[in-house]
Amino acid sequence: MKKILVTGALGQIGSELVMKLREIYGANNVVATDIREADNEVVTSGPFEILNVLEANKMADIAKRHQVDTIMHLAALLSATAEANPQLAWNINMGGLMNALEVAREEHLQFFTPSSIGAFGPSTPKDNTPQDTLQRPTTMYGVNKVAGELLCDYYFAKFGVDTRGVRFPGLISYVAPPGGGTTDYAVEIYYEALRNKKYTSFIGKGTYMDMMYMPDAIDAIIRLMETDAGRLIHRNAFNVSAMSVAPEHFEAAIKKHIPEFTLQYKVDPLRQKIAESWPNSIDTTAAKQEWGFTTRYDLEKMTADMLEKLSVKLTKN
Ligand code: AKB
């Protein structure tokens, strides 16, 4: 990776990934793109272009003009939004991915795109979900993610495109909000703990899902992309996670810093149904063995950092 094009650069992952890549590879070597512009350091600290990922020619033109050698395709609708607009989700999630893979094929680029724990379904083993297992998701997002995993495998096998990817769990960060995901409660809970000392969770008590703090997610992407290709057996869709948690675990962790904090529940049937179709916990052995996946943050360490960073951010705004 020397010169990298990022789609969906103003999203939850992109906002932090672009800044980290610019720190490592140089500001001018990371071309950020998004469908919208924003008053934000991703736009001001290096090259930025407006790009709708459904515009295949424009994507190819940006890749050629900037002579990139890598594309990181992040633009996508998350699970709850996709479930509310399944046709739109198919168009954006599959159309955007196909366009990005075609640019990678034509321009001989290394390729990264995230899959998700959403690629699993109710018939998948729920605990310590294996890397290679039954994948029959019951959501449009899950259908998109499984199809995307297969498409990336296909582009490697058929055309030799160096495709790589991980299955992300819920990602928690203080920089940019996720928006439209099932795991978003795990970010909102920190904002509301600081603002109002209480939160009403749309995911029910006892509902376990995998989660990870954003710095670990960013490190994982870069480590996977920098790994010697010869070491990779799976290549796409590696299970990665740092913790398997339910809302009450966040409550207990936050109370250690804000004792008055209270958690209530008002379950959203759409997102609860999605959550219940996903694993409780996933097995990350393949990622550890093949490219040294590791995490620095557990729930306690992440909570301390989130509350500290977020309180600075909320005081400024
Ligand atoms: C979502 O909730 O949709 C995402 C995901 C786990 O893929 N955060």
Coordinates of C-alpha atoms and ligand atoms in Angstrom, one line a residue:
M1 CA 0.0 0.0 0.0
K2 CA 1.5 3.3 -1.1
K3 CA -1.4 5.3 -2.5
I4 CA -4.9 4.5 -1.3
L5 CA -8.4 5.5 -2.4
V6 CA -11.1 5.3 0.3
T7 CA -14.8 5.3 -0.4
G8 CA -17.3 6.3 2.3
A9 CA -14.5 8.3 3.9
L10 CA -16.8 10.4 6.0
G11 CA -18.5 7.4 7.6
Q12 CA -17.8 5.8 11.0
I13 CA -14.8 3.8 9.9
G14 CA -13.6 6.1 7.2
S15 CA -13.3 9.2 9.4
E16 CA -10.7 7.5 11.6
L17 CA -9.1 5.2 8.9
V18 CA -8.3 8.1 6.6
M19 CA -6.5 10.0 9.3
K20 CA -4.5 7.0 10.4
L21 CA -3.6 6.1 6.8
R22 CA -2.5 9.7 6.2
E23 CA -0.3 9.6 9.3
I24 CA 1.4 6.4 8.1
Y25 CA 1.5 6.8 4.3
G26 CA 1.5 10.6 4.0
A27 CA -1.4 13.0 3.6
N28 CA -1.2 13.3 -0.2
N29 CA -1.2 9.5 -0.6
V30 CA -4.7 8.9 0.8
V31 CA -7.5 10.1 -1.5
A32 CA -10.7 10.3 0.5
T33 CA -14.1 10.2 -1.3
D34 CA -17.7 10.4 -0.1
I35 CA -21.1 11.2 -1.5
R36 CA -21.2 14.4 0.5
E37 CA -18.8 17.1 1.7
A38 CA -18.3 18.1 5.3
D39 CA -16.5 20.7 7.4
N40 CA -14.1 18.1 8.7
E41 CA -10.4 17.2 8.8
V42 CA -10.9 14.2 6.4
V43 CA -11.8 16.8 3.8
T44 CA -9.2 19.4 4.7
S45 CA -6.1 17.4 5.6
G46 CA -5.5 15.7 2.1
P47 CA -7.0 15.0 -1.3
F48 CA -10.8 14.7 -1.1
E49 CA -13.3 14.1 -4.0
I50 CA -17.1 13.8 -4.1
L51 CA -18.0 10.3 -5.3
N52 CA -21.3 8.4 -5.5
V53 CA -20.1 4.8 -5.6
L54 CA -22.8 4.0 -8.2
E55 CA -20.9 6.2 -10.6
A56 CA -18.5 3.6 -12.0
N57 CA -16.7 5.8 -14.5
K58 CA -16.1 8.6 -12.0
M59 CA -14.6 6.0 -9.5
A60 CA -12.3 4.7 -12.2
D61 CA -11.3 8.2 -13.2
I62 CA -10.4 9.2 -9.6
A63 CA -8.3 6.0 -9.2
K64 CA -6.4 6.6 -12.5
R65 CA -5.9 10.3 -12.0
H66 CA -4.4 9.8 -8.5
Q67 CA -2.5 6.6 -9.6
V68 CA -3.6 4.7 -6.5
D69 CA -2.4 1.1 -5.9
T70 CA -5.1 0.3 -3.3
I71 CA -8.8 0.8 -2.9
M72 CA -10.6 0.5 0.5
H73 CA -14.3 0.3 -0.2
L74 CA -16.3 1.3 2.9
A75 CA -19.4 3.0 1.4
A76 CA -22.5 0.9 2.4
L77 CA -25.8 1.0 4.2
L78 CA -25.8 -0.6 7.6
S79 CA -28.2 -3.3 8.8
A80 CA -31.2 -1.4 10.1
T81 CA -31.3 1.1 7.3
A82 CA -30.8 -1.8 4.8
E83 CA -33.7 -3.7 6.3
A84 CA -36.0 -0.6 6.1
N85 CA -35.0 -0.1 2.4
P86 CA -34.0 -3.5 1.0
Q87 CA -34.0 -2.5 -2.7
L88 CA -31.9 0.6 -2.1
A89 CA -29.5 -1.5 0.0
W90 CA -29.1 -4.1 -2.7
N91 CA -28.3 -1.3 -5.2
I92 CA -25.8 0.6 -3.1
N93 CA -24.2 -2.3 -1.3
M94 CA -23.8 -4.6 -4.2
G95 CA -23.6 -2.0 -7.0
G96 CA -21.0 0.0 -5.2
L97 CA -18.9 -3.2 -4.4
M98 CA -19.1 -4.4 -7.9
N99 CA -17.9 -1.0 -9.3
A100 CA -15.0 -0.9 -6.8
L101 CA -14.0 -4.5 -7.6
E102 CA -14.0 -3.7 -11.3
V103 CA -11.8 -0.6 -10.7
A104 CA -9.4 -2.9 -8.7
R105 CA -9.4 -5.5 -11.5
E106 CA -8.8 -3.0 -14.3
E107 CA -6.2 -0.9 -12.5
H108 CA -4.5 -3.9 -10.7
L109 CA -5.2 -2.5 -7.2
Q110 CA -5.1 -4.2 -3.8
F111 CA -8.6 -4.3 -2.4
F112 CA -10.2 -4.1 1.1
T113 CA -13.9 -4.1 2.0
P114 CA -15.5 -5.0 5.4
S115 CA -18.0 -7.8 5.8
S116 CA -19.8 -8.1 9.1
I117 CA -21.2 -10.4 11.8
G118 CA -24.4 -9.7 9.9
A119 CA -23.2 -12.2 7.3
F120 CA -24.4 -14.9 9.8
G121 CA -27.9 -16.0 10.4
P122 CA -30.2 -17.8 12.8
S123 CA -29.0 -21.3 11.7
T124 CA -25.3 -20.4 12.3
P125 CA -23.8 -21.8 15.5
K126 CA -24.4 -18.9 18.0
D127 CA -21.5 -19.3 20.4
N128 CA -17.8 -19.1 19.3
T129 CA -19.1 -19.0 15.7
P130 CA -16.4 -20.6 13.5
Q131 CA -14.6 -18.9 10.7
D132 CA -16.1 -21.3 8.2
T133 CA -19.7 -22.2 9.0
L134 CA -23.3 -22.1 7.8
Q135 CA -24.2 -18.6 6.5
R136 CA -28.0 -18.2 5.8
P137 CA -28.7 -14.6 7.0
T138 CA -32.3 -13.5 7.1
T139 CA -31.6 -9.7 6.5
M140 CA -30.9 -7.8 3.3
Y141 CA -27.7 -6.5 4.9
G142 CA -26.7 -10.1 5.6
V143 CA -27.5 -11.2 2.1
N144 CA -25.4 -8.3 0.8
K145 CA -22.5 -9.2 3.1
V146 CA -22.5 -13.0 2.1
A147 CA -22.7 -12.1 -1.6
G148 CA -19.9 -9.6 -1.1
E149 CA -17.7 -12.1 0.6
L150 CA -18.2 -14.5 -2.2
L151 CA -17.7 -11.8 -4.9
C152 CA -14.4 -10.9 -3.3
D153 CA -13.3 -14.5 -3.2
Y154 CA -14.4 -14.8 -6.9
Y155 CA -12.4 -11.7 -8.0
F156 CA -9.3 -13.2 -6.4
A157 CA -9.8 -16.7 -7.8
K158 CA -10.9 -15.6 -11.3
F159 CA -8.9 -12.4 -11.9
G160 CA -6.1 -12.5 -9.3
V161 CA -7.3 -9.3 -7.6
D162 CA -5.6 -9.1 -4.1
T163 CA -8.9 -8.9 -2.2
R164 CA -8.9 -8.8 1.6
G165 CA -11.5 -8.3 4.3
V166 CA -12.8 -8.8 7.8
R167 CA -16.2 -9.5 9.4
F168 CA -16.5 -6.5 11.7
P169 CA -18.6 -6.7 14.9
G170 CA -20.3 -3.6 16.3
L171 CA -17.7 -0.8 16.2
I172 CA -17.6 1.8 19.0
S173 CA -16.0 5.2 18.5
Y174 CA -16.3 8.8 19.6
V175 CA -15.3 10.5 16.3
A176 CA -18.1 9.8 13.9
P177 CA -21.5 8.3 14.7
P178 CA -22.4 4.9 13.0
G179 CA -25.9 5.6 11.8
G180 CA -28.4 2.9 10.8
G181 CA -26.8 -0.1 12.5
T182 CA -28.2 -2.7 15.0
T183 CA -25.1 -2.3 17.3
D184 CA -25.5 1.6 17.3
Y185 CA -26.9 1.4 20.9
A186 CA -23.4 0.6 22.1
V187 CA -22.2 4.1 20.9
E188 CA -25.3 6.0 21.8
I189 CA -25.1 4.7 25.4
Y190 CA -21.9 6.7 26.0
Y191 CA -23.2 9.9 24.5
E192 CA -26.3 9.7 26.7
A193 CA -24.4 8.7 29.8
L194 CA -22.4 11.9 29.5
R195 CA -25.3 14.1 28.4
N196 CA -28.2 12.9 30.6
K197 CA -26.8 10.1 32.9
K198 CA -29.4 7.8 31.5
Y199 CA -30.1 5.8 28.3
T200 CA -33.0 3.8 26.9
S201 CA -31.7 0.8 24.9
F202 CA -33.4 -0.3 21.8
I203 CA -31.7 -3.7 22.2
G204 CA -33.0 -5.9 25.0
K205 CA -31.3 -7.0 28.1
G206 CA -29.3 -10.2 27.7
T207 CA -28.8 -9.8 24.0
Y208 CA -25.2 -10.6 23.3
M209 CA -23.3 -9.3 20.3
D210 CA -19.6 -8.9 19.4
M211 CA -18.1 -5.4 19.7
M212 CA -14.7 -3.8 19.2
Y213 CA -13.2 -0.3 19.8
M214 CA -12.4 1.7 16.6
P215 CA -8.6 1.9 17.2
D216 CA -8.4 -1.9 17.2
A217 CA -10.6 -2.0 14.0
I218 CA -8.3 0.5 12.2
D219 CA -5.1 -1.5 13.3
A220 CA -6.8 -4.7 12.1
I221 CA -7.4 -3.3 8.6
I222 CA -3.9 -2.0 8.2
R223 CA -2.3 -5.1 9.6
L224 CA -4.3 -7.4 7.3
M225 CA -3.5 -5.2 4.3
E226 CA 0.3 -5.2 5.1
T227 CA 0.4 -9.0 5.6
D228 CA 2.4 -11.0 3.1
A229 CA -0.2 -12.6 0.7
G230 CA 1.5 -16.0 1.0
R231 CA 0.4 -16.2 4.7
L232 CA -3.3 -15.8 3.9
I233 CA -5.5 -18.9 3.6
H234 CA -8.9 -17.2 4.0
R235 CA -8.0 -13.7 2.6
N236 CA -11.6 -12.3 2.8
A237 CA -14.1 -12.1 5.7
F238 CA -11.9 -12.9 8.7
N239 CA -13.9 -13.1 12.0
V240 CA -12.6 -10.3 14.2
S241 CA -13.9 -9.1 17.6
A242 CA -12.7 -7.8 21.0
M243 CA -15.7 -8.7 23.3
S244 CA -19.0 -10.4 23.4
V245 CA -21.4 -8.1 25.4
A246 CA -25.0 -7.3 26.2
P247 CA -26.4 -3.8 27.2
E248 CA -26.2 -4.5 30.9
H249 CA -22.4 -5.0 30.6
F250 CA -22.1 -1.4 29.2
E251 CA -24.3 -0.2 32.1
A252 CA -22.0 -1.8 34.7
A253 CA -18.9 -0.5 33.0
I254 CA -20.2 3.0 32.7
K255 CA -21.5 3.1 36.3
K256 CA -17.9 2.7 37.5
H257 CA -17.2 6.2 36.1
I258 CA -20.8 7.7 36.4
P259 CA -22.4 6.0 39.4
E260 CA -25.8 7.8 38.9
F261 CA -26.1 6.3 35.3
T262 CA -29.3 4.3 34.7
L263 CA -30.2 2.0 31.8
Q264 CA -33.8 1.4 30.7
Y265 CA -35.1 -0.6 27.8
K266 CA -37.6 0.1 25.0
V267 CA -36.9 -2.7 22.5
D268 CA -37.2 -1.8 18.8
P269 CA -38.6 -5.0 17.2
L270 CA -36.8 -4.6 13.9
R271 CA -33.3 -4.2 15.4
Q272 CA -34.0 -6.8 18.1
K273 CA -34.9 -9.3 15.5
I274 CA -31.7 -8.6 13.5
A275 CA -29.6 -8.8 16.7
E276 CA -31.2 -12.2 17.6
S277 CA -30.3 -13.6 14.2
W278 CA -26.6 -12.8 14.8
P279 CA -24.0 -14.7 16.8
N280 CA -23.5 -14.2 20.5
S281 CA -19.7 -14.5 20.1
I282 CA -17.4 -15.3 17.2
D283 CA -14.1 -17.3 17.0
T284 CA -11.2 -15.1 15.8
T285 CA -8.6 -17.9 15.6
A286 CA -8.0 -17.7 11.9
A287 CA -7.3 -14.0 11.9
K288 CA -4.9 -14.5 14.8
Q289 CA -3.0 -17.3 13.1
E290 CA -2.9 -16.0 9.6
W291 CA -2.1 -12.3 10.1
G292 CA -1.5 -11.8 13.8
F293 CA -4.9 -10.1 14.7
T294 CA -4.8 -8.7 18.2
T295 CA -6.8 -6.1 20.2
R296 CA -5.7 -3.6 22.9
Y297 CA -9.1 -2.7 24.3
D298 CA -11.5 -4.7 26.4
L299 CA -14.8 -3.3 27.7
E300 CA -13.3 -1.6 30.8
K301 CA -10.4 0.0 28.9
M302 CA -12.6 1.1 26.1
T303 CA -15.2 2.6 28.4
A304 CA -12.6 4.6 30.2
D305 CA -11.2 5.9 26.9
M306 CA -14.6 6.6 25.3
L307 CA -15.9 8.6 28.3
E308 CA -12.7 10.6 28.5
K309 CA -12.5 11.4 24.8
L310 CA -16.2 12.0 24.4
S311 CA -16.5 14.3 27.3
V312 CA -13.8 16.5 25.8
K313 CA -15.6 16.4 22.5
L314 CA -19.0 17.2 24.0
T315 CA -17.6 20.1 26.0
K316 CA -16.2 21.7 22.8
N317 CA -19.5 21.4 20.9
Ligands
AKB1 C1 -24.6 -2.9 12.1 O1 -25.1 -3.0 13.2 O2 -25.3 -2.9 11.0 C2 -23.1 -2.9 11.9 C3 -22.5 -4.3 11.7 C4 -22.3 -5.1 12.9 O3 -22.3 -4.6 10.6 N1 -22.5 -2.2 13.0

